[in-house]
Amino acid sequence: MFDVHAEVLAGFLGGLATVDLGRPHVLPRLRWAAYRQGYAALMEALDAPVPVSGSGFRSVAPRSPVGHPDLVLTRAVRAAVVSRGEADLIGATRLEEMPVAAWADRHGTTVGAAYKARSRAEARLVAFIRDECRAADADDPAATAALDRLPGQPRKGSDGVSKTGADPGLGKRGSTSPAPNRPILREGHRC
């Protein structure tokens, strides 16, 4: 901090050497000369590398914007939480504000299928973000507040993910059996 104070003094003395005494407001011009040089020194000090205890100064990589939505989607794709197509669907319709109908038309699918795919992918994405935040720091109040804002609190006994595996639970194709108390309809008969 002494460097900043020294720069403020240097700015004042530099302004004092060059100030035009014939113009009005001499004192405010000297003050602003000192302020500008002190401010520049402060900004330089804040942008400088952070000292690490015991090793002096060293360069460190700049902080990345880890919460940026595109980066979150990229991490989710790398972790196989969502596919590239699902990430594209979420990115285009949520971040770029493309209508779901336009995305579905462009990708040769129905609007309903696109909505369902986005909903399922977003549920997995929310679970991924929750796990990522919990793993980062459970005692961090900012992470806790962010977790509370995430939509779709998982219900007890449900992870929010649709069925996976060989049996989708829709019944076997080709086997038709009438419901117990319903009449069987044959050609030409009406109910």
mmCIF file of N, CA and C in Angstrom, residues 64-76 78 128:
data_model
loop_
_atom_site.group_PDB
_atom_site.id
_atom_site.type_symbol
_atom_site.label_atom_id
_atom_site.label_comp_id
_atom_site.label_asym_id
_atom_site.label_seq_id
_atom_site.Cartn_x
_atom_site.Cartn_y
_atom_site.Cartn_z
ATOM 1 N N SER A 64 -10.732 -18.470 -14.372
ATOM 2 C CA SER A 64 -11.667 -18.680 -15.471
ATOM 3 C C SER A 64 -13.091 -18.424 -14.992
ATOM 4 N N PRO A 65 -13.969 -18.024 -15.909
ATOM 5 C CA PRO A 65 -15.368 -17.796 -15.523
ATOM 6 C C PRO A 65 -16.094 -19.133 -15.410
ATOM 7 N N VAL A 66 -15.850 -19.886 -14.321
ATOM 8 C CA VAL A 66 -16.338 -21.252 -14.197
ATOM 9 C C VAL A 66 -17.857 -21.358 -14.226
ATOM 10 N N GLY A 67 -18.559 -20.319 -13.887
ATOM 11 C CA GLY A 67 -20.008 -20.401 -13.857
ATOM 12 C C GLY A 67 -20.677 -20.042 -15.173
ATOM 13 N N HIS A 68 -19.895 -19.738 -16.200
ATOM 14 C CA HIS A 68 -20.482 -19.366 -17.486
ATOM 15 C C HIS A 68 -21.279 -20.551 -18.032
ATOM 16 N N PRO A 69 -22.499 -20.320 -18.499
ATOM 17 C CA PRO A 69 -23.360 -21.425 -18.945
ATOM 18 C C PRO A 69 -22.734 -22.315 -20.015
ATOM 19 N N ASP A 70 -21.994 -21.728 -20.957
ATOM 20 C CA ASP A 70 -21.362 -22.559 -21.986
ATOM 21 C C ASP A 70 -20.323 -23.494 -21.383
ATOM 22 N N LEU A 71 -19.578 -23.002 -20.383
ATOM 23 C CA LEU A 71 -18.577 -23.845 -19.746
ATOM 24 C C LEU A 71 -19.223 -24.931 -18.892
ATOM 25 N N VAL A 72 -20.339 -24.618 -18.264
ATOM 26 C CA VAL A 72 -21.062 -25.630 -17.489
ATOM 27 C C VAL A 72 -21.554 -26.739 -18.415
ATOM 28 N N LEU A 73 -22.101 -26.364 -19.568
ATOM 29 C CA LEU A 73 -22.563 -27.367 -20.540
ATOM 30 C C LEU A 73 -21.395 -28.207 -21.052
ATOM 31 N N THR A 74 -20.253 -27.576 -21.289
ATOM 32 C CA THR A 74 -19.073 -28.314 -21.756
ATOM 33 C C THR A 74 -18.621 -29.321 -20.718
ATOM 34 N N ARG A 75 -18.587 -28.922 -19.446
ATOM 35 C CA ARG A 75 -18.201 -29.865 -18.382
ATOM 36 C C ARG A 75 -19.194 -31.012 -18.293
ATOM 37 N N ALA A 76 -20.471 -30.720 -18.477
ATOM 38 C CA ALA A 76 -21.491 -31.772 -18.414
ATOM 39 C C ALA A 76 -21.340 -32.753 -19.578
ATOM 40 N N ARG A 78 -18.462 -33.416 -21.130
ATOM 41 C CA ARG A 78 -17.237 -34.184 -20.833
ATOM 42 C C ARG A 78 -17.491 -35.254 -19.774
ATOM 43 N N PHE A 128 -26.261 -32.709 -11.846
ATOM 44 C CA PHE A 128 -24.815 -32.580 -12.017
ATOM 45 C C PHE A 128 -24.297 -31.314 -11.346
#
